[in-house]
Structures are given as C-alpha cells and as structure tokens.
C-alpha cells in the first residue's frame, strides 16, 4: 500500500471500527495540548464519518502486536478535481524521528496524484509548532494570514470564532514523484 | 437547482465565504442547545473544509434580502459508491413548518440518486428530538442502539467518548423519486 514504509509498522486502510481506538490515543500523542478543551476539539474534529466514508484515501499503521503507531485521514476534494485534503494525522511520539509521517504523506501524495490531484491542502492550529515545522520541511506553502505570537502567519477565526488555523498548500507538480526520484 | 422550493428563498451552492455566516446563526437557530459546549461542538462539527470541498452536494437558501434562511451540507461517500451522507442541516426557526428542510432533503436525494447512490445516512444527537421526529417522518430507519431516556434508541460514544448519536439510514429505492410521483 505504501512502499518503503519505515519501521516495522504494517499499513492498511482504517475502518469504522478503528474510530474509537484512534480517538483513545489522541490525547496522549498530542501531549494533552489544549487541556480538556483540546481533547474535546480533537474528538469533534474526527467524527466517525471520516472512518466510514473517506477510508479509501486514509491510512492506519500498526505495530506487529496490533497497537496503533500512526494514522492519516485524507480525502479527494469532491468540489475541486485538482485538490486533495489531509484532515488529521498522528504518529505515536515514541516513533517520532523515523520518517513515518513523511512516508504517510508521500503515500497520500502518490495516491492522489494518480487521481489527477495537483494540490494538497491542510491546516493546523497556531499553537502546534511541531506540525508547522513538519509541513514547511515537506515543502508546503503557508497561505497568507496575520502574524501570530510566533513567526508563523495564521488566519484568525478560519474554522470559527476563536478557531484560527495555519493554512498549508502544496503543489505536487513542483515536487518530484516517487517514481522519478 | 431545487424545483418547487417552498417560500421565497433562493437556493444556491455554499462557498467558503459563507462558512462564518452559517456558524453565526447556528446558536440562535439551535436555541442555544447544549449551552457553550453545544456552541463549540456545532462550530467544530462544521469546519470550513465542508464549504470548500463538498459544496457541490450542499445547499444554501437565502431570503431576497440576502439573509440566511436554511442550509444543507452533504456529500457523496468516497468509499461506498452506494451511499451519500447528510452532515449538517439548519433552518431558521422563523421559517419552520413550511417544508423547507424536506425540500432540501428531497433536492439532495434527487441529486445523489443521479450519482447512483441508493442509501442516505446521517446522525443526530440523542437530545435533538425535533430532528429525530423529522427524520422518522421522512422515512429514515434508526440503526439499532441502546434505549435512551426518550423512546429513540441511540448509539453511545458513537462519535467519541460521551458523544452518542441517533443513527439514521434511508433506502432511496424504497422512496419514489420526484419524477415518478
């Protein structure tokens, strides 16, 4: 499903039955970012529908013992035939630094490119500096916004009152495909 | 876009620029259901991505003066070619009883049927008895769950810890199409 996947994780499509397992690890993986409100926000951002209706462009990576190592939830834009969207990605902090998130993103890029998608969009919260650095390293551009407390511009109220987002876009045409590298 | 739409509302596709307007009316239209937590939940359930990537199967209904009267956010399941999903629907309470929600649902049914979709799925919260009655009247079946405090079975923790849902499914093959009535 994804070639050359790092570590001994086994990658497969998520199913509706995986929803509760993924939610259960989010707080630990996010280090409790945002406290109880952050926990509720993460659960509400990841309703079961993503595991039911968009699993054909999503990935779950498990250790040989079946425990969850990483996941990526993404979809093909229904409205814009040139765009694909990465909605939620998580990697067990114990597995950070092994290139797992990069491999999941690359797998998604390869798949959506085969569906004719040229642009990949995603957002992250203004406080998630690790995620921001990751997307910059992958070559994502930041769509303009106000300057935040850090050095990353974000768009205030992007997802609702008080829910600002750093907005990323990647042009796959400017990125070599796996095959041509 | 939708034939025989009741009242003088004008129906069109929503766009990303409508996101903030829709969120702004939700609390009033929902009568403040769930207090501040309910308000946050509704905003998080309706991130901007639905207005960006699924507007081709969604509807916005405006009064002649441009004010918002109703909306429906739905999509074609990417994973299951027989299923379409209605994610969020709202009607200004001042316009209740005119068949507006029914007309939006019927418009969605007609559209997704033309895409070969046979089943329409959606969920509502266990406390939203008006929504439950509406879906029963339209002919939706309730997928089994535990008996709640009312008479409607719901599935506890369906969308996360403490986030129970009444789960609805409609078989369009058992419902006459607009044309044949």
Short mmCIF file of C-alpha atoms in Angstrom, two decimals:
data_model
loop_
_atom_site.label_atom_id
_atom_site.label_comp_id
_atom_site.label_asym_id
_atom_site.label_seq_id
_atom_site.Cartn_x
_atom_site.Cartn_y
_atom_site.Cartn_z
CA UNK A 1 0.00 0.00 0.00
CA UNK A 2 2.90 2.34 0.80
CA UNK A 3 6.30 1.25 -0.49
CA UNK A 4 9.41 1.53 1.64
CA UNK A 5 7.47 2.26 4.79
CA UNK A 6 9.89 2.92 7.66
CA UNK A 7 9.97 0.80 10.84
CA UNK A 8 8.08 -2.46 11.22
CA UNK A 9 4.62 -0.90 11.07
CA UNK A 10 2.01 -2.53 8.88
CA UNK A 11 -0.11 -0.08 6.89
CA UNK A 12 -3.75 -0.67 6.00
CA UNK A 13 -6.98 1.26 5.39
CA UNK A 14 -8.82 2.34 8.55
CA UNK A 15 -12.40 1.14 9.12
CA UNK A 16 -15.28 2.45 11.23
CA UNK A 17 -14.26 0.03 13.99
CA UNK A 18 -10.91 1.84 14.31
CA UNK A 19 -12.51 5.19 15.18
CA UNK A 20 -12.61 4.68 18.96
CA UNK A 21 -9.04 3.32 19.01
CA UNK A 22 -7.72 6.38 17.24
CA UNK A 23 -9.59 8.82 19.48
CA UNK A 24 -8.27 6.95 22.53
CA UNK A 25 -4.63 7.67 21.66
CA UNK A 26 -5.06 11.29 20.55
CA UNK A 27 -4.69 12.91 23.97
CA UNK A 28 -1.52 11.02 24.76
CA UNK A 29 0.01 11.59 21.33
CA UNK A 30 -0.83 15.31 21.44
CA UNK A 31 0.66 15.61 24.94
CA UNK A 32 -2.65 16.91 26.25
CA UNK A 33 -2.31 20.07 24.10
CA UNK A 34 -5.12 22.49 24.96
CA UNK A 35 -6.24 20.59 28.05
CA UNK A 36 -9.78 19.23 28.21
CA UNK A 37 -10.98 21.68 25.55
CA UNK A 38 -8.22 20.45 23.25
CA UNK A 39 -9.28 16.87 23.89
CA UNK A 40 -12.91 17.59 23.02
CA UNK A 41 -11.82 19.59 19.99
CA UNK A 42 -9.78 16.70 18.64
CA UNK A 43 -12.66 14.25 19.10
CA UNK A 44 -15.16 16.58 17.41
CA UNK A 45 -12.78 17.20 14.51
CA UNK A 46 -12.59 13.49 13.85
CA UNK A 47 -16.16 12.17 13.78
CA UNK A 48 -16.79 8.60 12.72
CA UNK A 49 -17.83 9.70 9.23
CA UNK A 50 -14.18 10.11 8.20
CA UNK A 51 -13.58 6.43 9.02
CA UNK A 52 -16.72 5.38 7.14
CA UNK A 53 -16.66 7.50 4.01
CA UNK A 54 -13.05 8.50 3.34
CA UNK A 55 -11.05 5.43 4.30
CA UNK A 56 -10.03 4.78 0.67
CA UNK A 57 -7.55 7.66 0.89
CA UNK A 58 -6.64 7.17 4.57
CA UNK A 59 -4.03 5.04 6.30
CA UNK A 60 -3.56 3.27 9.62
CA UNK A 61 -0.14 1.95 10.68
CA UNK A 62 0.02 -0.75 13.34
CA UNK A 63 2.83 -2.50 15.15
CA UNK A 64 3.12 -6.28 14.78
CA UNK A 65 1.29 -6.59 18.13
CA UNK A 66 -1.65 -4.64 16.66
CA UNK A 67 -1.13 -1.45 18.66
CA UNK A 68 -1.60 1.83 16.86
CA UNK A 69 1.54 3.53 15.56
CA UNK A 70 0.26 6.22 13.21
CA UNK A 71 -2.65 7.28 11.00
CA UNK A 72 -3.51 9.71 8.23
CA UNK A 73 -7.08 10.74 7.37
CA UNK A 74 -7.38 12.42 3.97
CA UNK A 75 -9.77 12.73 1.07
CA UNK A 76 -10.14 13.83 -2.54
CA UNK A 77 -11.97 17.14 -2.75
CA UNK A 78 -15.41 16.44 -4.18
CA UNK A 79 -15.76 20.01 -5.45
CA UNK A 80 -12.30 20.69 -6.85
CA UNK A 81 -10.89 17.93 -9.10
CA UNK A 82 -7.35 19.31 -8.69
CA UNK A 83 -7.29 19.23 -4.88
CA UNK A 84 -6.83 16.62 -2.18
CA UNK A 85 -7.06 17.37 1.55
CA UNK A 86 -5.25 15.93 4.56
CA UNK A 87 -7.55 16.31 7.55
CA UNK A 88 -5.84 14.65 10.51
CA UNK A 89 -2.51 12.91 11.03
CA UNK A 90 -0.99 11.41 14.13
CA UNK A 91 2.17 9.48 14.99
CA UNK A 92 2.94 7.86 18.34
CA UNK A 93 5.58 10.15 19.92
CA UNK A 94 7.64 7.02 20.71
CA UNK A 95 8.04 6.59 16.94
CA UNK A 96 8.91 10.19 16.08
CA UNK A 97 12.04 10.84 14.05
CA UNK A 98 11.71 7.73 11.90
CA UNK A 99 10.11 9.41 8.91
CA UNK A 100 6.72 7.80 9.48
CA UNK A 101 4.63 10.94 8.95
CA UNK A 102 6.66 11.77 5.86
CA UNK A 103 6.03 8.27 4.49
CA UNK A 104 2.29 8.57 5.13
CA UNK A 105 2.19 11.96 3.40
CA UNK A 106 4.24 10.59 0.47
CA UNK A 107 1.88 7.63 0.16
CA UNK A 108 -1.07 10.02 0.10
CA UNK A 109 0.67 12.27 -2.46
CA UNK A 110 1.33 9.29 -4.75
CA UNK A 111 -2.24 8.06 -4.45
CA UNK A 112 -3.97 11.40 -5.07
CA UNK A 113 -1.61 12.18 -7.94
CA UNK A 114 -2.89 9.00 -9.58
CA UNK A 115 -6.36 10.56 -9.26
CA UNK A 116 -5.17 13.68 -11.08
CA UNK A 117 -4.87 15.84 -7.99
CA UNK A 118 -2.22 18.53 -8.22
CA UNK A 119 -2.68 20.42 -4.94
CA UNK A 120 -2.76 19.12 -1.37
CA UNK A 121 -4.30 21.33 1.30
CA UNK A 122 -4.32 21.03 5.08
CA UNK A 123 -4.49 23.19 8.20
CA UNK A 124 -3.01 23.09 11.68
CA UNK A 125 -3.59 25.06 14.86
CA UNK A 126 -1.49 28.19 15.50
CA UNK A 127 -0.04 26.60 18.67
CA UNK A 128 1.17 23.40 17.01
CA UNK A 129 4.71 24.49 16.11
CA UNK A 130 5.91 20.91 15.51
CA UNK A 131 3.26 20.40 12.86
CA UNK A 132 4.09 23.75 11.28
CA UNK A 133 7.79 22.86 11.05
CA UNK A 134 6.94 19.46 9.57
CA UNK A 135 4.80 20.94 6.80
CA UNK A 136 7.43 23.55 5.96
CA UNK A 137 10.05 20.81 5.65
CA UNK A 138 7.79 18.89 3.25
CA UNK A 139 7.58 21.99 1.07
CA UNK A 140 4.09 23.21 1.92
CA UNK A 141 3.44 26.92 1.39
CA UNK A 142 1.61 28.88 4.06
CA UNK A 143 -1.37 30.80 2.73
CA UNK A 144 -1.25 34.35 3.97
CA UNK A 145 -2.66 35.40 7.30
CA UNK A 146 -1.91 37.57 10.28
CA UNK A 147 1.37 37.29 12.12
CA UNK A 148 0.94 35.18 15.26
CA UNK A 149 2.87 35.21 18.51
CA UNK A 150 5.46 33.01 16.81
CA UNK A 151 6.82 33.60 13.32
CA UNK A 152 4.11 31.63 11.51
CA UNK A 153 1.25 33.60 9.97
CA UNK A 154 -2.19 32.17 10.68
CA UNK A 155 -5.76 33.02 9.71
CA UNK A 156 -7.81 34.02 12.79
CA UNK A 157 -11.34 32.58 13.02
CA UNK A 158 -10.60 30.41 9.96
CA UNK A 159 -12.65 27.47 11.28
CA UNK A 160 -14.97 29.52 13.50
CA UNK A 161 -14.90 32.19 16.21
CA UNK A 162 -11.61 31.81 18.07
CA UNK A 163 -10.56 28.82 15.94
CA UNK A 164 -7.59 30.18 13.98
CA UNK A 165 -5.60 28.00 11.60
CA UNK A 166 -2.28 27.97 9.81
CA UNK A 167 -3.30 27.13 6.23
CA UNK A 168 -0.96 24.99 4.09
CA UNK A 169 -0.92 24.17 0.38
CA UNK A 170 1.49 22.00 -1.58
CA UNK A 171 1.80 21.99 -5.36
CA UNK A 172 2.59 18.39 -6.28
CA UNK A 173 3.69 19.49 -9.75
CA UNK A 174 6.65 21.18 -8.08
CA UNK A 175 7.53 18.02 -6.15
CA UNK A 176 9.18 15.05 -7.86
CA UNK A 177 7.04 11.92 -7.84
CA UNK A 178 8.33 8.85 -6.03
CA UNK A 179 8.95 7.10 -9.32
CA UNK A 180 11.07 9.84 -10.85
CA UNK A 181 13.38 10.25 -7.90
CA UNK B 1 -31.33 23.84 -8.53
CA UNK B 2 -34.21 22.53 -6.43
CA UNK B 3 -37.61 22.56 -8.13
CA UNK B 4 -40.74 23.71 -6.31
CA UNK B 5 -38.78 25.14 -3.40
CA UNK B 6 -41.20 26.45 -0.78
CA UNK B 7 -41.28 30.11 0.31
CA UNK B 8 -39.38 32.87 -1.49
CA UNK B 9 -35.93 31.57 -0.61
CA UNK B 10 -33.32 31.43 -3.35
CA UNK B 11 -31.20 28.26 -3.32
CA UNK B 12 -27.56 28.14 -4.39
CA UNK B 13 -24.32 26.28 -3.61
CA UNK B 14 -22.48 27.45 -0.49
CA UNK B 15 -18.91 28.74 -0.81
CA UNK B 16 -16.02 29.08 1.64
CA UNK B 17 -17.04 32.69 2.23
CA UNK B 18 -20.39 31.51 3.63
CA UNK B 19 -18.79 29.49 6.43
CA UNK B 20 -18.68 32.29 9.01
CA UNK B 21 -22.24 33.36 8.20
CA UNK B 22 -23.57 29.87 8.77
CA UNK B 23 -21.70 29.44 12.06
CA UNK B 24 -23.03 32.81 13.21
CA UNK B 25 -26.66 31.71 13.00
CA UNK B 26 -26.23 28.22 14.46
CA UNK B 27 -26.59 29.16 18.13
CA UNK B 28 -29.76 31.13 17.52
CA UNK B 29 -31.30 28.51 15.25
CA UNK B 30 -30.46 25.71 17.71
CA UNK B 31 -31.96 27.72 20.59
CA UNK B 32 -28.65 27.55 22.45
CA UNK B 33 -28.98 23.75 22.80
CA UNK B 34 -26.16 22.44 24.98
CA UNK B 35 -25.03 25.87 26.16
CA UNK B 36 -21.48 27.00 25.41
CA UNK B 37 -20.29 23.42 24.92
CA UNK B 38 -23.05 22.89 22.37
CA UNK B 39 -21.99 26.06 20.58
CA UNK B 40 -18.36 24.93 20.39
CA UNK B 41 -19.44 21.45 19.32
CA UNK B 42 -21.51 22.82 16.44
CA UNK B 43 -18.61 25.01 15.24
CA UNK B 44 -16.12 22.13 15.40
CA UNK B 45 -18.51 19.81 13.58
CA UNK B 46 -18.70 22.24 10.70
CA UNK B 47 -15.12 23.20 9.79
CA UNK B 48 -14.51 25.28 6.70
CA UNK B 49 -13.47 22.20 4.72
CA UNK B 50 -17.11 21.25 4.18
CA UNK B 51 -17.72 24.59 2.46
CA UNK B 52 -14.59 24.20 0.36
CA UNK B 53 -14.65 20.58 -0.70
CA UNK B 54 -18.26 19.39 -0.57
CA UNK B 55 -20.26 22.36 -1.79
CA UNK B 56 -21.28 20.55 -5.00
CA UNK B 57 -23.77 18.46 -2.98
CA UNK B 58 -24.66 21.20 -0.47
CA UNK B 59 -27.27 23.95 -0.50
CA UNK B 60 -27.73 27.42 0.93
CA UNK B 61 -31.15 29.11 0.90
CA UNK B 62 -31.31 32.89 1.22
CA UNK B 63 -34.13 35.39 1.50
CA UNK B 64 -34.43 38.07 -1.19
CA UNK B 65 -32.59 40.44 1.17
CA UNK B 66 -29.65 38.02 1.28
CA UNK B 67 -30.16 36.84 4.87
CA UNK B 68 -29.69 33.16 5.57
CA UNK B 69 -32.83 31.02 5.67
CA UNK B 70 -31.56 27.44 5.57
CA UNK B 71 -28.65 25.22 4.56
CA UNK B 72 -27.79 21.58 3.96
CA UNK B 73 -24.22 20.22 3.95
CA UNK B 74 -23.92 16.77 2.41
CA UNK B 75 -21.54 14.67 0.37
CA UNK B 76 -21.17 11.53 -1.70
CA UNK B 77 -19.35 8.83 0.25
CA UNK B 78 -15.90 8.47 -1.31
CA UNK B 79 -15.56 4.90 -0.01
CA UNK B 80 -19.02 3.49 -0.66
CA UNK B 81 -20.43 4.19 -4.14
CA UNK B 82 -23.98 3.40 -2.95
CA UNK B 83 -24.03 5.88 -0.05
CA UNK B 84 -24.49 9.61 0.37
CA UNK B 85 -24.25 11.40 3.70
CA UNK B 86 -26.06 14.44 5.11
CA UNK B 87 -23.76 16.06 7.64
CA UNK B 88 -25.46 19.22 8.87
CA UNK B 89 -28.79 20.91 8.16
CA UNK B 90 -30.30 24.05 9.60
CA UNK B 91 -33.47 26.08 9.03
CA UNK B 92 -34.23 29.47 10.57
CA UNK B 93 -36.88 28.73 13.25
CA UNK B 94 -38.92 31.64 11.86
CA UNK B 95 -39.32 29.55 8.69
CA UNK B 96 -40.20 26.24 10.33
CA UNK B 97 -43.33 24.45 9.19
CA UNK B 98 -43.02 25.47 5.54
CA UNK B 99 -41.40 22.25 4.32
CA UNK B 100 -38.02 23.85 3.73
CA UNK B 101 -35.93 21.10 5.32
CA UNK B 102 -37.95 18.48 3.48
CA UNK B 103 -37.35 20.31 0.19
CA UNK B 104 -33.59 20.48 0.86
CA UNK B 105 -33.50 16.76 1.68
CA UNK B 106 -35.56 15.95 -1.42
CA UNK B 107 -33.20 18.03 -3.56
CA UNK B 108 -30.25 16.15 -2.09
CA UNK B 109 -31.99 12.79 -2.63
CA UNK B 110 -32.65 13.62 -6.28
CA UNK B 111 -29.08 14.76 -6.84
CA UNK B 112 -27.35 11.80 -5.19
CA UNK B 113 -29.72 9.36 -6.91
CA UNK B 114 -28.44 10.77 -10.20
CA UNK B 115 -24.96 9.76 -8.97
CA UNK B 116 -26.16 6.20 -8.40
CA UNK B 117 -26.46 6.50 -4.63
CA UNK B 118 -29.12 4.30 -3.07
CA UNK B 119 -28.64 4.92 0.66
CA UNK B 120 -28.55 8.20 2.59
CA UNK B 121 -27.01 8.21 6.04
CA UNK B 122 -26.99 10.84 8.77
CA UNK B 123 -26.81 11.18 12.55
CA UNK B 124 -28.28 13.48 15.17
CA UNK B 125 -27.69 13.99 18.86
CA UNK B 126 -29.80 11.98 21.36
CA UNK B 127 -31.24 15.21 22.78
CA UNK B 128 -32.45 16.63 19.47
CA UNK B 129 -35.98 15.22 19.46
CA UNK B 130 -37.19 17.60 16.74
CA UNK B 131 -34.53 16.30 14.37
CA UNK B 132 -35.38 12.71 15.28
CA UNK B 133 -39.09 13.25 14.54
CA UNK B 134 -38.23 14.94 11.24
CA UNK B 135 -36.10 12.02 10.05
CA UNK B 136 -38.74 9.48 11.07
CA UNK B 137 -41.35 11.40 9.09
CA UNK B 138 -39.09 11.34 6.02
CA UNK B 139 -38.90 7.57 6.31
CA UNK B 140 -35.41 7.15 7.73
CA UNK B 141 -34.75 3.95 9.68
CA UNK B 142 -32.92 4.14 13.00
CA UNK B 143 -29.93 1.81 13.20
CA UNK B 144 -30.04 -0.16 16.41
CA UNK B 145 -28.63 1.19 19.65
CA UNK B 146 -29.39 1.41 23.32
CA UNK B 147 -32.66 2.83 24.52
CA UNK B 148 -32.21 6.42 25.63
CA UNK B 149 -34.14 8.45 28.17
CA UNK B 150 -36.72 9.10 25.45
CA UNK B 151 -38.11 6.44 23.13
CA UNK B 152 -35.39 6.78 20.48
CA UNK B 153 -32.55 4.27 20.53
CA UNK B 154 -29.10 5.83 20.19
CA UNK B 155 -25.53 4.54 19.98
CA UNK B 156 -23.47 5.74 22.98
CA UNK B 157 -19.95 7.02 22.25
CA UNK B 158 -20.70 6.72 18.50
CA UNK B 159 -18.65 9.83 17.65
CA UNK B 160 -16.31 9.69 20.66
CA UNK B 161 -16.40 9.35 24.44
CA UNK B 162 -19.68 10.83 25.63
CA UNK B 163 -20.74 11.77 22.09
CA UNK B 164 -23.72 9.48 21.45
CA UNK B 165 -25.69 9.64 18.22
CA UNK B 166 -29.02 8.52 16.83
CA UNK B 167 -28.01 6.88 13.54
CA UNK B 168 -30.34 7.15 10.54
CA UNK B 169 -30.38 5.42 7.15
CA UNK B 170 -32.80 5.86 4.26
CA UNK B 171 -33.12 3.44 1.34
CA UNK B 172 -33.91 5.64 -1.67
CA UNK B 173 -35.03 2.59 -3.63
CA UNK B 174 -37.98 2.35 -1.26
CA UNK B 175 -38.84 6.01 -1.80
CA UNK B 176 -40.50 7.19 -5.01
CA UNK B 177 -38.36 9.63 -6.98
CA UNK B 178 -39.70 13.13 -7.54
CA UNK B 179 -40.33 12.41 -11.19
CA UNK B 180 -42.46 9.33 -10.60
CA UNK B 181 -44.77 10.92 -8.07
#
